[in-house]
Amino acid sequence: IQKGEKVYLEVIRYAIARPDGSGYDERCWEASHTPILNEQGELLYLLQETKDVTERENTKKALEDTQQKCRFMADSMPQLIDSDDADGNPTYFNEQWQAYTGIPVEELLAGDWKEAIHPDDLSGAENAWQQSLDKGEPSQVEIRIRDKDGDYRWYLSRYLPMRNEDGSIRMWLGSASDIHDMKKMVQELLISNEQMSELADQVQLAF
């Protein structure tokens, strides 16, 4: 107030009686104080204004509830989930990321997620991600991610763009699904097929 700036007070909830006498409606009110100064910059009086901001606060609360539900669902999923802004800056990592890698969320957001990617896969993952950002298109790549015990497992990493109504990218959603056991099984099948093929060749040569 001493600087001549308008000051907003905290929003308060106050119930008012309905005109028909059927009860009360809880409303949200926001008050502000505007200092009125003279030519010398001295305070003459304060102008107080109170506004009904119930609709704004209800919208804000609904948005917060939706965000909480989305985070709860993302944290409950077995996949490693993360999100980035339109420019590719990390904004969120679900709890599975921290639980699996042992890296705190704050450090993941700071870029330490790269430490969990196998060195042989990191450049490929970064190239795929950069192509998505440059072209605005989805991408997917198979990478190995290290767990908190130092062991690596294969994951299928995907990134999808979420767009605004005008087509511009609003955010990116990333997911990494564990495909280690499936990849191991496929590798074992390939080896088995090769062995069977070699055995068949040897049988043919024997006859």
mmCIF file of C-alpha atoms in Angstrom:
data_model
loop_
_atom_site.group_PDB
_atom_site.id
_atom_site.type_symbol
_atom_site.label_atom_id
_atom_site.label_comp_id
_atom_site.label_asym_id
_atom_site.label_seq_id
_atom_site.Cartn_x
_atom_site.Cartn_y
_atom_site.Cartn_z
ATOM 1 C CA ILE A 1 0.000 0.000 0.000
ATOM 2 C CA GLN A 2 2.877 2.305 0.755
ATOM 3 C CA LYS A 3 3.941 1.971 -2.913
ATOM 4 C CA GLY A 4 0.530 2.982 -4.170
ATOM 5 C CA GLU A 5 -0.264 -0.481 -5.530
ATOM 6 C CA LYS A 6 -3.538 -2.344 -5.279
ATOM 7 C CA VAL A 7 -3.417 -5.111 -2.677
ATOM 8 C CA TYR A 8 -5.560 -8.244 -2.930
ATOM 9 C CA LEU A 9 -6.634 -10.060 0.202
ATOM 10 C CA GLU A 10 -7.043 -13.813 0.450
ATOM 11 C CA VAL A 11 -10.248 -15.224 -0.984
ATOM 12 C CA ILE A 12 -12.805 -15.959 1.715
ATOM 13 C CA ARG A 13 -15.920 -18.114 1.631
ATOM 14 C CA TYR A 14 -19.089 -16.626 3.000
ATOM 15 C CA ALA A 15 -22.622 -18.018 2.817
ATOM 16 C CA ILE A 16 -25.498 -15.731 1.894
ATOM 17 C CA ALA A 17 -29.200 -16.411 2.285
ATOM 18 C CA ARG A 18 -31.224 -17.324 -0.783
ATOM 19 C CA PRO A 19 -33.947 -14.821 -1.709
ATOM 20 C CA ASP A 20 -36.671 -17.469 -1.372
ATOM 21 C CA GLY A 21 -35.544 -18.345 2.152
ATOM 22 C CA SER A 22 -34.805 -21.972 1.224
ATOM 23 C CA GLY A 23 -31.309 -21.916 2.693
ATOM 24 C CA TYR A 24 -27.850 -20.534 2.058
ATOM 25 C CA ASP A 25 -25.400 -20.492 -0.845
ATOM 26 C CA GLU A 26 -21.687 -20.506 -0.138
ATOM 27 C CA ARG A 27 -19.977 -17.831 -2.195
ATOM 28 C CA CYS A 28 -16.333 -16.847 -2.680
ATOM 29 C CA TRP A 29 -15.328 -13.243 -2.219
ATOM 30 C CA GLU A 30 -12.144 -11.410 -3.091
ATOM 31 C CA ALA A 31 -11.436 -8.009 -1.571
ATOM 32 C CA SER A 32 -8.866 -5.479 -2.750
ATOM 33 C CA HIS A 33 -7.513 -2.243 -1.292
ATOM 34 C CA THR A 34 -6.470 0.548 -3.638
ATOM 35 C CA PRO A 35 -4.579 3.470 -2.062
ATOM 36 C CA ILE A 36 -5.603 6.924 -3.204
ATOM 37 C CA LEU A 37 -2.657 9.333 -3.023
ATOM 38 C CA ASN A 38 -2.373 13.094 -3.316
ATOM 39 C CA GLU A 39 0.070 14.908 -5.594
ATOM 40 C CA GLN A 40 2.797 14.545 -2.968
ATOM 41 C CA GLY A 41 2.327 10.786 -2.883
ATOM 42 C CA GLU A 42 0.731 10.862 0.530
ATOM 43 C CA LEU A 43 -2.058 8.454 1.383
ATOM 44 C CA LEU A 44 -5.470 10.104 1.491
ATOM 45 C CA TYR A 45 -7.717 7.067 1.877
ATOM 46 C CA LEU A 46 -8.189 3.465 0.801
ATOM 47 C CA LEU A 47 -10.712 2.304 -1.756
ATOM 48 C CA GLN A 48 -11.997 -1.153 -0.895
ATOM 49 C CA GLU A 49 -13.637 -3.292 -3.558
ATOM 50 C CA THR A 50 -15.192 -6.709 -3.011
ATOM 51 C CA LYS A 51 -15.994 -9.063 -5.886
ATOM 52 C CA ASP A 52 -17.908 -12.311 -6.082
ATOM 53 C CA VAL A 53 -15.366 -14.754 -7.574
ATOM 54 C CA THR A 54 -17.294 -17.954 -6.882
ATOM 55 C CA GLU A 55 -17.345 -19.069 -10.521
ATOM 56 C CA ARG A 56 -13.605 -18.479 -10.909
ATOM 57 C CA GLU A 57 -12.764 -20.359 -7.717
ATOM 58 C CA ASN A 58 -15.066 -23.269 -8.582
ATOM 59 C CA THR A 59 -13.417 -23.541 -12.010
ATOM 60 C CA LYS A 60 -10.000 -23.419 -10.381
ATOM 61 C CA LYS A 61 -10.965 -26.133 -7.900
ATOM 62 C CA ALA A 62 -12.412 -28.334 -10.656
ATOM 63 C CA LEU A 63 -9.168 -27.995 -12.616
ATOM 64 C CA GLU A 64 -7.098 -28.881 -9.558
ATOM 65 C CA ASP A 65 -9.308 -31.920 -8.892
ATOM 66 C CA THR A 66 -8.870 -33.077 -12.492
ATOM 67 C CA GLN A 67 -5.097 -32.659 -12.285
ATOM 68 C CA GLN A 68 -4.991 -34.626 -9.036
ATOM 69 C CA LYS A 69 -7.024 -37.450 -10.578
ATOM 70 C CA CYS A 70 -4.756 -37.544 -13.636
ATOM 71 C CA ARG A 71 -1.652 -37.672 -11.446
ATOM 72 C CA PHE A 72 -3.184 -40.406 -9.301
ATOM 73 C CA MET A 73 -3.931 -42.504 -12.377
ATOM 74 C CA ALA A 74 -0.439 -41.911 -13.812
ATOM 75 C CA ASP A 75 1.193 -42.792 -10.480
ATOM 76 C CA SER A 76 -0.901 -45.962 -10.263
ATOM 77 C CA MET A 77 0.127 -47.266 -13.684
ATOM 78 C CA PRO A 78 2.943 -49.841 -13.958
ATOM 79 C CA GLN A 79 4.510 -47.958 -16.890
ATOM 80 C CA LEU A 80 7.079 -45.221 -16.478
ATOM 81 C CA ILE A 81 5.109 -42.061 -17.351
ATOM 82 C CA ASP A 82 6.442 -38.556 -17.922
ATOM 83 C CA SER A 83 5.301 -35.349 -19.568
ATOM 84 C CA ASP A 84 7.035 -32.402 -21.219
ATOM 85 C CA ASP A 85 5.947 -28.956 -22.304
ATOM 86 C CA ALA A 86 5.648 -28.023 -25.979
ATOM 87 C CA ASP A 87 9.386 -27.251 -26.139
ATOM 88 C CA GLY A 88 10.379 -30.598 -24.662
ATOM 89 C CA ASN A 89 11.170 -29.468 -21.124
ATOM 90 C CA PRO A 90 10.264 -32.106 -18.469
ATOM 91 C CA THR A 91 7.293 -31.177 -16.298
ATOM 92 C CA TYR A 92 6.348 -34.472 -14.632
ATOM 93 C CA PHE A 93 7.613 -37.971 -13.791
ATOM 94 C CA ASN A 94 5.299 -40.484 -12.138
ATOM 95 C CA GLU A 95 6.184 -42.318 -8.943
ATOM 96 C CA GLN A 96 7.122 -45.439 -10.895
ATOM 97 C CA TRP A 97 10.096 -43.591 -12.364
ATOM 98 C CA GLN A 98 11.456 -42.824 -8.911
ATOM 99 C CA ALA A 99 10.606 -46.263 -7.501
ATOM 100 C CA TYR A 100 12.244 -48.102 -10.402
ATOM 101 C CA THR A 101 15.379 -45.991 -10.950
ATOM 102 C CA GLY A 102 15.892 -44.795 -7.376
ATOM 103 C CA ILE A 103 16.389 -41.257 -8.722
ATOM 104 C CA PRO A 104 14.323 -38.587 -6.891
ATOM 105 C CA VAL A 105 11.696 -36.831 -9.001
ATOM 106 C CA GLU A 106 13.419 -33.471 -8.521
ATOM 107 C CA GLU A 107 16.597 -34.871 -10.088
ATOM 108 C CA LEU A 108 14.681 -36.553 -12.892
ATOM 109 C CA LEU A 109 13.119 -33.185 -13.736
ATOM 110 C CA ALA A 110 16.599 -31.646 -13.740
ATOM 111 C CA GLY A 111 17.713 -34.053 -16.482
ATOM 112 C CA ASP A 112 19.183 -36.907 -14.461
ATOM 113 C CA TRP A 113 16.830 -39.365 -16.197
ATOM 114 C CA LYS A 114 19.612 -39.705 -18.775
ATOM 115 C CA GLU A 115 21.762 -41.427 -16.151
ATOM 116 C CA ALA A 116 19.279 -44.317 -16.074
ATOM 117 C CA ILE A 117 19.475 -44.965 -19.837
ATOM 118 C CA HIS A 118 22.049 -47.495 -21.036
ATOM 119 C CA PRO A 119 25.012 -45.597 -22.570
ATOM 120 C CA ASP A 120 24.648 -47.550 -25.825
ATOM 121 C CA ASP A 121 20.978 -46.527 -26.121
ATOM 122 C CA LEU A 122 21.088 -42.915 -24.952
ATOM 123 C CA SER A 123 22.058 -41.280 -28.259
ATOM 124 C CA GLY A 124 19.370 -43.213 -30.123
ATOM 125 C CA ALA A 125 16.750 -42.224 -27.565
ATOM 126 C CA GLU A 126 17.777 -38.564 -27.740
ATOM 127 C CA ASN A 127 17.745 -38.595 -31.559
ATOM 128 C CA ALA A 128 14.251 -40.109 -31.653
ATOM 129 C CA TRP A 129 13.027 -37.531 -29.130
ATOM 130 C CA GLN A 130 14.579 -34.655 -31.078
ATOM 131 C CA GLN A 131 12.936 -35.846 -34.302
ATOM 132 C CA SER A 132 9.584 -35.862 -32.531
ATOM 133 C CA LEU A 133 10.125 -32.281 -31.399
ATOM 134 C CA ASP A 134 11.300 -31.143 -34.833
ATOM 135 C CA LYS A 135 8.496 -32.837 -36.783
ATOM 136 C CA GLY A 136 5.768 -32.746 -34.141
ATOM 137 C CA GLU A 137 5.185 -36.457 -34.643
ATOM 138 C CA PRO A 138 4.995 -39.475 -32.305
ATOM 139 C CA SER A 139 8.071 -41.628 -31.827
ATOM 140 C CA GLN A 140 9.025 -44.909 -30.235
ATOM 141 C CA VAL A 141 12.330 -46.601 -29.511
ATOM 142 C CA GLU A 142 13.522 -49.643 -27.578
ATOM 143 C CA ILE A 143 15.952 -48.739 -24.797
ATOM 144 C CA ARG A 144 17.465 -50.269 -21.700
ATOM 145 C CA ILE A 145 16.712 -48.500 -18.419
ATOM 146 C CA ARG A 146 18.699 -49.150 -15.248
ATOM 147 C CA ASP A 147 16.868 -49.984 -12.028
ATOM 148 C CA LYS A 148 17.896 -48.873 -8.543
ATOM 149 C CA ASP A 149 19.992 -52.034 -8.109
ATOM 150 C CA GLY A 150 22.049 -51.316 -11.233
ATOM 151 C CA ASP A 151 20.399 -53.888 -13.515
ATOM 152 C CA TYR A 152 19.068 -52.992 -16.962
ATOM 153 C CA ARG A 153 15.747 -54.027 -18.482
ATOM 154 C CA TRP A 154 14.430 -53.402 -21.981
ATOM 155 C CA TYR A 155 11.623 -50.836 -22.343
ATOM 156 C CA LEU A 156 9.564 -49.589 -25.274
ATOM 157 C CA SER A 157 9.630 -45.801 -24.978
ATOM 158 C CA ARG A 158 6.916 -43.786 -26.741
ATOM 159 C CA TYR A 159 6.151 -40.071 -27.026
ATOM 160 C CA LEU A 160 2.853 -38.616 -28.215
ATOM 161 C CA PRO A 161 1.976 -34.936 -28.749
ATOM 162 C CA MET A 162 -1.168 -33.469 -27.198
ATOM 163 C CA ARG A 163 -2.512 -30.652 -29.381
ATOM 164 C CA ASN A 164 -4.626 -27.568 -28.851
ATOM 165 C CA GLU A 165 -7.738 -26.871 -30.922
ATOM 166 C CA ASP A 166 -5.646 -24.859 -33.402
ATOM 167 C CA GLY A 167 -3.318 -27.813 -33.960
ATOM 168 C CA SER A 168 -0.372 -26.433 -32.000
ATOM 169 C CA ILE A 169 1.339 -28.786 -29.562
ATOM 170 C CA ARG A 170 0.265 -28.257 -25.969
ATOM 171 C CA MET A 171 2.403 -30.918 -24.292
ATOM 172 C CA TRP A 172 4.092 -34.275 -24.806
ATOM 173 C CA LEU A 173 3.205 -37.495 -23.011
ATOM 174 C CA GLY A 174 5.864 -40.170 -22.669
ATOM 175 C CA SER A 175 5.481 -43.782 -21.591
ATOM 176 C CA ALA A 176 7.968 -46.611 -21.179
ATOM 177 C CA SER A 177 6.616 -50.176 -21.047
ATOM 178 C CA ASP A 178 8.673 -53.123 -19.816
ATOM 179 C CA ILE A 179 9.296 -55.507 -22.744
ATOM 180 C CA HIS A 180 12.323 -57.269 -21.222
ATOM 181 C CA ASP A 181 10.723 -60.697 -20.776
ATOM 182 C CA MET A 182 9.110 -60.583 -24.213
ATOM 183 C CA LYS A 183 12.351 -59.520 -25.860
ATOM 184 C CA LYS A 184 14.219 -62.282 -24.029
ATOM 185 C CA MET A 185 11.652 -64.850 -25.157
ATOM 186 C CA VAL A 186 11.928 -63.721 -28.785
ATOM 187 C CA GLN A 187 15.705 -63.966 -28.589
ATOM 188 C CA GLU A 188 15.469 -67.482 -27.173
ATOM 189 C CA LEU A 189 13.073 -68.477 -29.970
ATOM 190 C CA LEU A 190 15.462 -67.129 -32.593
ATOM 191 C CA ILE A 191 18.333 -69.091 -31.089
ATOM 192 C CA SER A 192 16.167 -72.217 -30.919
ATOM 193 C CA ASN A 193 15.154 -71.811 -34.567
ATOM 194 C CA GLU A 194 18.764 -71.412 -35.593
ATOM 195 C CA GLN A 195 19.699 -74.550 -33.686
ATOM 196 C CA MET A 196 16.834 -76.479 -35.289
ATOM 197 C CA SER A 197 17.888 -75.264 -38.724
ATOM 198 C CA GLU A 198 21.480 -76.352 -38.133
ATOM 199 C CA LEU A 199 20.266 -79.728 -36.899
ATOM 200 C CA ALA A 200 18.114 -80.165 -40.003
ATOM 201 C CA ASP A 201 21.096 -79.347 -42.219
ATOM 202 C CA GLN A 202 23.206 -81.913 -40.401
ATOM 203 C CA VAL A 203 20.506 -84.591 -40.834
ATOM 204 C CA GLN A 204 20.309 -83.896 -44.560
ATOM 205 C CA LEU A 205 24.082 -84.162 -44.875
ATOM 206 C CA ALA A 206 24.051 -87.453 -42.983
ATOM 207 C CA PHE A 207 21.712 -88.961 -45.569
#
